[in-house]
PDB file of C-alpha atoms in Angstrom:
ATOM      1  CA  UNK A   4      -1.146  -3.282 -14.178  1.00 38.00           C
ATOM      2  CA  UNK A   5      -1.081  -6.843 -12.376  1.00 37.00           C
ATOM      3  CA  UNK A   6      -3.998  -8.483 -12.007  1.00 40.00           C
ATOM      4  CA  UNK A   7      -5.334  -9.985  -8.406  1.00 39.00           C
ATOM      5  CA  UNK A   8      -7.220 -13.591  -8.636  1.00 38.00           C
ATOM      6  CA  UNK A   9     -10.461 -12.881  -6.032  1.00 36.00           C
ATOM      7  CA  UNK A  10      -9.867 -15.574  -3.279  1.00 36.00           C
ATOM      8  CA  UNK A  11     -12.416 -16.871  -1.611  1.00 35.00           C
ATOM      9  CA  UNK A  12     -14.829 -15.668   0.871  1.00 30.00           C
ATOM     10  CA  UNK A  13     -16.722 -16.420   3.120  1.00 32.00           C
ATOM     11  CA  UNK A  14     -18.516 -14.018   6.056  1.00 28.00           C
ATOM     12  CA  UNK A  15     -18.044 -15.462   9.569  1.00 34.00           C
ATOM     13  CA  UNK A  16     -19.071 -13.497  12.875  1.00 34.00           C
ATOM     14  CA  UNK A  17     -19.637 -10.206  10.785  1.00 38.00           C
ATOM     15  CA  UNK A  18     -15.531 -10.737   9.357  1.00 38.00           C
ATOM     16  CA  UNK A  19     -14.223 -11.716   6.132  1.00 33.00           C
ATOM     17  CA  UNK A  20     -12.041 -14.269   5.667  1.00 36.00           C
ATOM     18  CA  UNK A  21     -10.099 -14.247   2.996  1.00 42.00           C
ATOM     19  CA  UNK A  22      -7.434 -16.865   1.426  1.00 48.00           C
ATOM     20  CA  UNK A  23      -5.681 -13.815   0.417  1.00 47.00           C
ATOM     21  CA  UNK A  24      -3.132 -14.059   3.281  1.00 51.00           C
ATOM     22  CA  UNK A  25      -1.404 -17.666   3.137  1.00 55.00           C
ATOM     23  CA  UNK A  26      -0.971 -16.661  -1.164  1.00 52.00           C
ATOM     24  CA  UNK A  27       0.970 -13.213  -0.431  1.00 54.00           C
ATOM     25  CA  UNK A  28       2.705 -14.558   2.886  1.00 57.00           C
ATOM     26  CA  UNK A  29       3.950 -17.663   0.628  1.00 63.00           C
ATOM     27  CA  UNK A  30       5.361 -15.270  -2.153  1.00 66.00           C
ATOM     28  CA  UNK A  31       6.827 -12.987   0.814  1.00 67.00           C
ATOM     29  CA  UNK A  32       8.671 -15.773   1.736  1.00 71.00           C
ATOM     30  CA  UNK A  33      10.454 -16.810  -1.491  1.00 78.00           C
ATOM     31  CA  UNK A  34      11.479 -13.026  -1.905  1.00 84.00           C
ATOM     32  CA  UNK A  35      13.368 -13.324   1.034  1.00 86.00           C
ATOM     33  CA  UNK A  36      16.018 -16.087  -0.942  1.00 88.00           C
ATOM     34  CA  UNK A  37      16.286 -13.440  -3.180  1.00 92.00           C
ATOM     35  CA  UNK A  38      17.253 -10.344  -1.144  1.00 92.00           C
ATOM     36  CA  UNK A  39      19.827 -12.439   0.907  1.00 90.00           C
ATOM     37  CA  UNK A  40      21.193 -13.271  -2.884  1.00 92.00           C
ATOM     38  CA  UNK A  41      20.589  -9.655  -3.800  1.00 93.00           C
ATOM     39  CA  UNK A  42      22.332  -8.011  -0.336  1.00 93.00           C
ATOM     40  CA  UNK A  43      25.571 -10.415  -1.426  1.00 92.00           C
ATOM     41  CA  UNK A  44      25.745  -8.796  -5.269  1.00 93.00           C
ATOM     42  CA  UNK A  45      22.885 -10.987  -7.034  1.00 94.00           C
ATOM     43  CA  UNK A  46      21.848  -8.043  -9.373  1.00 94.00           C
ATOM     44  CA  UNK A  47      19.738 -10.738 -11.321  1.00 94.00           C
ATOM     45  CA  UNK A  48      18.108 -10.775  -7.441  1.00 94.00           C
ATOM     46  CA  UNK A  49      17.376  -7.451  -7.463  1.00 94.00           C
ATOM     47  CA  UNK A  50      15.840  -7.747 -10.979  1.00 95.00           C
ATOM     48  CA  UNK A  51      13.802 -10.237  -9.578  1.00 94.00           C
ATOM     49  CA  UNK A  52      12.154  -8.318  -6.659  1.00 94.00           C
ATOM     50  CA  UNK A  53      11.708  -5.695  -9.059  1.00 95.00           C
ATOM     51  CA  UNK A  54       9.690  -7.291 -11.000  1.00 94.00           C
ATOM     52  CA  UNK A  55       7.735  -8.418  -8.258  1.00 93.00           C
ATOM     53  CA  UNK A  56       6.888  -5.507  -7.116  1.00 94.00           C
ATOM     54  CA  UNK A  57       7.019  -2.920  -9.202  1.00 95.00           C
ATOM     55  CA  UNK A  58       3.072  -3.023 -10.082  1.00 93.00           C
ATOM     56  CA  UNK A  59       2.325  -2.686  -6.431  1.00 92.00           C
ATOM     57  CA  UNK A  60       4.613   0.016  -6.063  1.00 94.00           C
ATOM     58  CA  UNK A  61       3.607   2.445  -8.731  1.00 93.00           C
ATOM     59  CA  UNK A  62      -0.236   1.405  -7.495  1.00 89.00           C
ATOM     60  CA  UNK A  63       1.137   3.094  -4.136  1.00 89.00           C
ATOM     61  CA  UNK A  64       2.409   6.079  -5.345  1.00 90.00           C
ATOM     62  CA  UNK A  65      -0.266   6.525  -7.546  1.00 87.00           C
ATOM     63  CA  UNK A  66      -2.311   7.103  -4.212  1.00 83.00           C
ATOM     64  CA  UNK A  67      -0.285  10.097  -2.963  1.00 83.00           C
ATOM     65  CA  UNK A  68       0.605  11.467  -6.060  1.00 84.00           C
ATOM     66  CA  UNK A  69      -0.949  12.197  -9.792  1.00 83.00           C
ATOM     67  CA  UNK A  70       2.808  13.103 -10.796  1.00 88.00           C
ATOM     68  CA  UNK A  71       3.589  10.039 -13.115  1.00 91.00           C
ATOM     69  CA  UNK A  72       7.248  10.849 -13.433  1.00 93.00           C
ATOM     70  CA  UNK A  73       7.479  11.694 -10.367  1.00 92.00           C
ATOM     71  CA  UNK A  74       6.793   7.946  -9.157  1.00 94.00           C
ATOM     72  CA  UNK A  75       8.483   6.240 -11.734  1.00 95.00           C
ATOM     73  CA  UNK A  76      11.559   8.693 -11.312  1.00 95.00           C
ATOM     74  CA  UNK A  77      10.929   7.359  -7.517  1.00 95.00           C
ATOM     75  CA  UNK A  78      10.792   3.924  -7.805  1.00 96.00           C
ATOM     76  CA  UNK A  79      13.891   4.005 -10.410  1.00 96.00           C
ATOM     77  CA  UNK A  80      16.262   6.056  -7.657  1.00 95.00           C
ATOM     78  CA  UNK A  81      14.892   3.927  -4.500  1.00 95.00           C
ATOM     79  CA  UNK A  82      16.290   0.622  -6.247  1.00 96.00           C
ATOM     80  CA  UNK A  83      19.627   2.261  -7.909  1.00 95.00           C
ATOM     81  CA  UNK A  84      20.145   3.236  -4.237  1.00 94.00           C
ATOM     82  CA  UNK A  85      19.257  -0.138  -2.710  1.00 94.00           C
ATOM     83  CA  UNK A  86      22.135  -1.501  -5.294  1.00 95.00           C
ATOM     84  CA  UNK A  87      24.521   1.434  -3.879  1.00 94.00           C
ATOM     85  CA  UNK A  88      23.496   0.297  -0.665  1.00 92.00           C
ATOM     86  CA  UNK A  89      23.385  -3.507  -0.707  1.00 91.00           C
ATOM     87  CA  UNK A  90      26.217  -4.391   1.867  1.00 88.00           C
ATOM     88  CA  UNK A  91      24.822  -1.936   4.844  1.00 89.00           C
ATOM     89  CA  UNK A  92      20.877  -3.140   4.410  1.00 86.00           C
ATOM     90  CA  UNK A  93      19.852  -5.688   6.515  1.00 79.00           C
ATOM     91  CA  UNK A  94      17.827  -8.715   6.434  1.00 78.00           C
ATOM     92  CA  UNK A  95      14.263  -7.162   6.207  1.00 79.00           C
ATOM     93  CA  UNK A  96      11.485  -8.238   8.461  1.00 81.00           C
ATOM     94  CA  UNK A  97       8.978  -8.027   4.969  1.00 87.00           C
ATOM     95  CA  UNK A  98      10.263  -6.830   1.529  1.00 91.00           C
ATOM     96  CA  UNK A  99       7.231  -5.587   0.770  1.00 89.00           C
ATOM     97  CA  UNK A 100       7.037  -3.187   3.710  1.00 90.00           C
ATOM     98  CA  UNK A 101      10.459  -1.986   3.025  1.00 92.00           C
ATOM     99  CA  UNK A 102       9.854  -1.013  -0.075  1.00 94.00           C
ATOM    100  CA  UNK A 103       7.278   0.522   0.817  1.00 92.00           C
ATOM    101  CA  UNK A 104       8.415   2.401   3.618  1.00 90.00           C
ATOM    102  CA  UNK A 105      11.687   3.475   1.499  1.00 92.00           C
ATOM    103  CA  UNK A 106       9.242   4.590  -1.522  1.00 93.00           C
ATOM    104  CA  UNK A 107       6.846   6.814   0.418  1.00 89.00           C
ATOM    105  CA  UNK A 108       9.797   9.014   1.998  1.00 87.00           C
ATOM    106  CA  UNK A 109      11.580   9.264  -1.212  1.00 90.00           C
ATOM    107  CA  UNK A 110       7.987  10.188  -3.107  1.00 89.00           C
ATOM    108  CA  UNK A 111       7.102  12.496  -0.305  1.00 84.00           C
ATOM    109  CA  UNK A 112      10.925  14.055  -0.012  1.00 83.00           C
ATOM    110  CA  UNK A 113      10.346  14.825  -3.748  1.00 85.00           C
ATOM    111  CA  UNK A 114       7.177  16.373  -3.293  1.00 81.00           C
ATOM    112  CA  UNK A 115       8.223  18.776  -0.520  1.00 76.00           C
ATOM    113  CA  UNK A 116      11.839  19.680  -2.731  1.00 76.00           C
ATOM    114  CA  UNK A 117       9.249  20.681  -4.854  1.00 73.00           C
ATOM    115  CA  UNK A 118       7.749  22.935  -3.158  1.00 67.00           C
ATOM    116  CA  UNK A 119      11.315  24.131  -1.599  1.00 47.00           C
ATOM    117  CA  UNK A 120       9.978  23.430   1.750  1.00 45.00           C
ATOM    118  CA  UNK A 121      12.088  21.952   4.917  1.00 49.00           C
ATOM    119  CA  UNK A 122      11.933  17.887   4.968  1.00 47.00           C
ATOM    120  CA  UNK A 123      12.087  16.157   8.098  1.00 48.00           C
ATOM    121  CA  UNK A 124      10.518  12.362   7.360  1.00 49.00           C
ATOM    122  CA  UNK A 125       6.994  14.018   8.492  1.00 51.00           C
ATOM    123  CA  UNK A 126       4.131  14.558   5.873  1.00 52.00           C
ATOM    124  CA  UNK A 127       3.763  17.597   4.646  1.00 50.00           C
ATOM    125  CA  UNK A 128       0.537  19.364   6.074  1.00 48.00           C
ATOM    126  CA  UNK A 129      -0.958  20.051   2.356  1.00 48.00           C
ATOM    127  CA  UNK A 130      -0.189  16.370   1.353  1.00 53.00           C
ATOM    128  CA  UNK A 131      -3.093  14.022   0.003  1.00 54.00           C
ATOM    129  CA  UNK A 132      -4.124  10.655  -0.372  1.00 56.00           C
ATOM    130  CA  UNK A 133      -6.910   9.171  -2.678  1.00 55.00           C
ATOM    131  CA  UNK A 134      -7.976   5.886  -3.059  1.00 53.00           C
ATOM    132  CA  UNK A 135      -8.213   5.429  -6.782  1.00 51.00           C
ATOM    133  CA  UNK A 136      -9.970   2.098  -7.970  1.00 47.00           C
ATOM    134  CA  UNK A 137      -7.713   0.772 -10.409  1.00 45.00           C
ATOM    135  CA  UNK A 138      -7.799  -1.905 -13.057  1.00 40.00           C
ATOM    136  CA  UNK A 139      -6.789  -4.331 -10.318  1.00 45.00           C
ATOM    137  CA  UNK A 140     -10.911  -4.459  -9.009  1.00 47.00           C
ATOM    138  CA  UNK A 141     -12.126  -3.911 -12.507  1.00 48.00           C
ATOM    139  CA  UNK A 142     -13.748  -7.444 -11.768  1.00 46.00           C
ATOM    140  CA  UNK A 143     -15.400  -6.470  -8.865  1.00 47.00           C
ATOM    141  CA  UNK A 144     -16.392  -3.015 -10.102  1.00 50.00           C
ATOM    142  CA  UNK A 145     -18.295  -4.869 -12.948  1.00 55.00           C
ATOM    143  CA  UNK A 146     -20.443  -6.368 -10.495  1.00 55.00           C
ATOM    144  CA  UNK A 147     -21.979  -3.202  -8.573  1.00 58.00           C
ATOM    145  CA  UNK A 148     -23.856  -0.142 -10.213  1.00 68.00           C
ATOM    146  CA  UNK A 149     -22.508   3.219 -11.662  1.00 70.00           C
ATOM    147  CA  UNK A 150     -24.241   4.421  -8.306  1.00 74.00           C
ATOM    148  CA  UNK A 151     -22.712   2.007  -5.936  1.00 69.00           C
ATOM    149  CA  UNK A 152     -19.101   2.825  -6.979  1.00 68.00           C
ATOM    150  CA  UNK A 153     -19.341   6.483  -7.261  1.00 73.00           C
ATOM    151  CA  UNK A 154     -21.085   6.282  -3.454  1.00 73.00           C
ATOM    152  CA  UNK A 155     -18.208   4.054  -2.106  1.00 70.00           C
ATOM    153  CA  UNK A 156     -15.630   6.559  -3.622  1.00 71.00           C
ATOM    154  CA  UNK A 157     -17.269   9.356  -1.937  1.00 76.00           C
ATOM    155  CA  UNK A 158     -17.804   7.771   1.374  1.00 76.00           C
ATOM    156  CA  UNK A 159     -13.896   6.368   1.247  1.00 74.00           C
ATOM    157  CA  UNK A 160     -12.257   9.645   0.217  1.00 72.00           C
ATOM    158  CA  UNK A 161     -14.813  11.581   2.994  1.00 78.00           C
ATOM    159  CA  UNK A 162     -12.444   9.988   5.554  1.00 84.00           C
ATOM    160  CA  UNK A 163      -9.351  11.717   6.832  1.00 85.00           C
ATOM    161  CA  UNK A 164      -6.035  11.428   4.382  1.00 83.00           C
ATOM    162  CA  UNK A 165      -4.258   9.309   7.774  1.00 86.00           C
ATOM    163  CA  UNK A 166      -7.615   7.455   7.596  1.00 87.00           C
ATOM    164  CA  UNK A 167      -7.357   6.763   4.395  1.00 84.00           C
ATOM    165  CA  UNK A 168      -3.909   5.633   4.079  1.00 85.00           C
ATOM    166  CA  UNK A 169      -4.071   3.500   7.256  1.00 87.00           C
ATOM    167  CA  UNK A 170      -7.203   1.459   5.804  1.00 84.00           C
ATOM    168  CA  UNK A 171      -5.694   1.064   2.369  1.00 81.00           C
ATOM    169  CA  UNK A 172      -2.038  -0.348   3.768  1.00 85.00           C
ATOM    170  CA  UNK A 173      -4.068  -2.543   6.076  1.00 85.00           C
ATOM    171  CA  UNK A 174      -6.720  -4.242   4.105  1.00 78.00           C
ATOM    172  CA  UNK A 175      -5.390  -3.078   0.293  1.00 74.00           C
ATOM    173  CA  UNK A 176      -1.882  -4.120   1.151  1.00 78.00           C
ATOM    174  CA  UNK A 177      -2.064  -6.378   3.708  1.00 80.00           C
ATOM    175  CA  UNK A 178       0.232  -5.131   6.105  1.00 85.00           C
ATOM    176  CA  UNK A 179       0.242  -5.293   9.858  1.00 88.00           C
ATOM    177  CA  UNK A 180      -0.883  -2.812  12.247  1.00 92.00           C
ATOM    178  CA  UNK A 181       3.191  -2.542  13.512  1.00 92.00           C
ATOM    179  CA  UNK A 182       3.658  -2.227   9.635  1.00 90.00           C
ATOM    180  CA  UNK A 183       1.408   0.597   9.157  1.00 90.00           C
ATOM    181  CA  UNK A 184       1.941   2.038  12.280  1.00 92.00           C
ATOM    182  CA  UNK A 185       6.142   1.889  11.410  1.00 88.00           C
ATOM    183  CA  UNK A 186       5.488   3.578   7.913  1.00 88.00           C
ATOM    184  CA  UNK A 187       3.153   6.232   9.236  1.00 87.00           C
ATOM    185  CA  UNK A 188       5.111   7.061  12.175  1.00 86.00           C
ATOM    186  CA  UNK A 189       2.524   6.142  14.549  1.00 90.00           C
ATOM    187  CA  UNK A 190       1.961   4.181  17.606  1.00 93.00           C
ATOM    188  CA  UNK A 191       0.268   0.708  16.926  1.00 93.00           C
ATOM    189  CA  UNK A 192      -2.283   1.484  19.353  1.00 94.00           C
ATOM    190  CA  UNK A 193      -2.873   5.221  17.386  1.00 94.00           C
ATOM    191  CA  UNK A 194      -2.996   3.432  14.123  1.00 93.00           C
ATOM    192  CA  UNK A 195      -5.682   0.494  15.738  1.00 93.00           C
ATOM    193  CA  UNK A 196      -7.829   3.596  16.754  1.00 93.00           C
ATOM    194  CA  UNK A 197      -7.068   5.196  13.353  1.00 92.00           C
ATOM    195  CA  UNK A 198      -8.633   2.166  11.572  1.00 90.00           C
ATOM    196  CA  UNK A 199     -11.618   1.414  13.424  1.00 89.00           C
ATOM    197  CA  UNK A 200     -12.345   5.240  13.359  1.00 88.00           C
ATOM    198  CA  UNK A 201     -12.599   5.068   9.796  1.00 86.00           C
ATOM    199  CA  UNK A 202     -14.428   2.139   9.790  1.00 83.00           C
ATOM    200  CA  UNK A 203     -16.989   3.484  12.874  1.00 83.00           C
ATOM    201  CA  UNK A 204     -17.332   6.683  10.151  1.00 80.00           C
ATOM    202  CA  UNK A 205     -18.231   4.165   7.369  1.00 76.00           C
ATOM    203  CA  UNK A 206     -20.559   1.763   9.570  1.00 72.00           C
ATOM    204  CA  UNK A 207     -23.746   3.687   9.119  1.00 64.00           C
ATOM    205  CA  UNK A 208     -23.507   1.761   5.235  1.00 59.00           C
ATOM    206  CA  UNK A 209     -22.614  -1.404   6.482  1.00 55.00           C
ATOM    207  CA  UNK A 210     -22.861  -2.586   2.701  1.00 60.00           C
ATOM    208  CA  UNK A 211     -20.470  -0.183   1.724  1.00 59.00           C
ATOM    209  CA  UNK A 212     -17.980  -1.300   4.017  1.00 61.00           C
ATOM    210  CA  UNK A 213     -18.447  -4.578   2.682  1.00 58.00           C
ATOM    211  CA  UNK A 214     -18.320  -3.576  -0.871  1.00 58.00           C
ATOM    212  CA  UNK A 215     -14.725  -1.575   0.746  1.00 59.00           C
ATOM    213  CA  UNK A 216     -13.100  -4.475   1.977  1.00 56.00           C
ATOM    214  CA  UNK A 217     -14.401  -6.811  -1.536  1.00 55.00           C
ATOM    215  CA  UNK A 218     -12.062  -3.883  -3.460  1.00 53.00           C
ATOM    216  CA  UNK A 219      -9.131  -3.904  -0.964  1.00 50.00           C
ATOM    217  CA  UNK A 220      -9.228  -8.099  -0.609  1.00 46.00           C
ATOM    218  CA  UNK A 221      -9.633  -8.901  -3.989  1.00 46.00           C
TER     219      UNK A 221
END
């Protein structure tokens, strides 16, 4: 798994403020050389965004689905068919949130196939999401108790599955609300009162909100 340098932070008007966003906007932007090069039959391009991505992506899938194969099988058809597809894509907005858009239908088209049940783009009502601290906030996991991680797990996975998913693609991911909103089929103003529900559920810990946002920022 990649590893995430900690930027840092500093707590301003009850906020964090991380560096976090000038780093990945900066490497968002040089990926964007490489999928014009890539739409125009760069495969060396498309290796390239590949491998910039291809930790995050399996980190995502790993969050709606234990099947291992399943993601990797995933990930593996979603770029063979951006290849197939190179000439009709256009210029995304954000790699990033294309890919991740494009992964979670294909992941959650395989999981209702599976089940031999009708897809239509919507999530399937039996369909989970878990936030799974991964070797990504191993640093920051070091630095609370045994007690303080398995009580953040609990509170985080208490929320909702859209709850859980929203605050993860915001704060984990770093997407924006019309991101979020786009890959959960949702209004932006639904997904802003998706996210500050889950954060109003989580409030009456204040430091495990805190503790939240250290493993989603870092």
């Amino acid at each position: 798994m990649i590893h995430h340098h900690n930027p840092n932070l500093t707590i301003r008007d009850d906020r964090i403020v991380s560096n976090k966003k000038d780093a990945t906007q900066t490497a968002e932007d040089a990926v964007f050389g490489l999928w014009s090069a890539f739409k125009q039959g760069d495969e060396a391009a498309l290796t390239a965004i590949y491998r910039q991505y291809i930790h995050d992506l399996y980190h995502y899938g790993e969050r709606i689905t234990s099947d291992k194969e399943l993601i990797e099988d995933s990930i593996h058809d979603m770029f063979v068919e951006l290849w197939r597809r190179r000439e009709s894509i256009g210029q995304a907005s954000s790699v990033k949130f294309y890919l991740y858009k494009a992964l979670r239908r294909k992941i959650i088209k395989s999981l209702v196939q599976k089940r031999r049940l009708p897809f239509d783009g919507n999530v399937p009502s039996n369909y989970n999401f878990e936030i799974i601290f991964s070797c990504e906030s191993d640093q920051i996991t070091r630095e609370i108790s045994q007690e303080q991680r398995e009580a953040l797990l609990q509170a985080v996975n208490s929320l909702t599955r859209r709850q859980k998913e929203a605050i993860t693609l915001k704060f984990y991911d770093d997407l924006s609300y019309e991101e979020v909103s786009s890959i959960m089929k949702l209004s932006v103003r639904s997904t802003y009162n998706l996210i500050y529900r889950a954060l109003d559920t989580l409030k009456e810990n204040t430091k495990l909100v805190y503790l939240l946002l250290l493993m989603v920022c870092g």
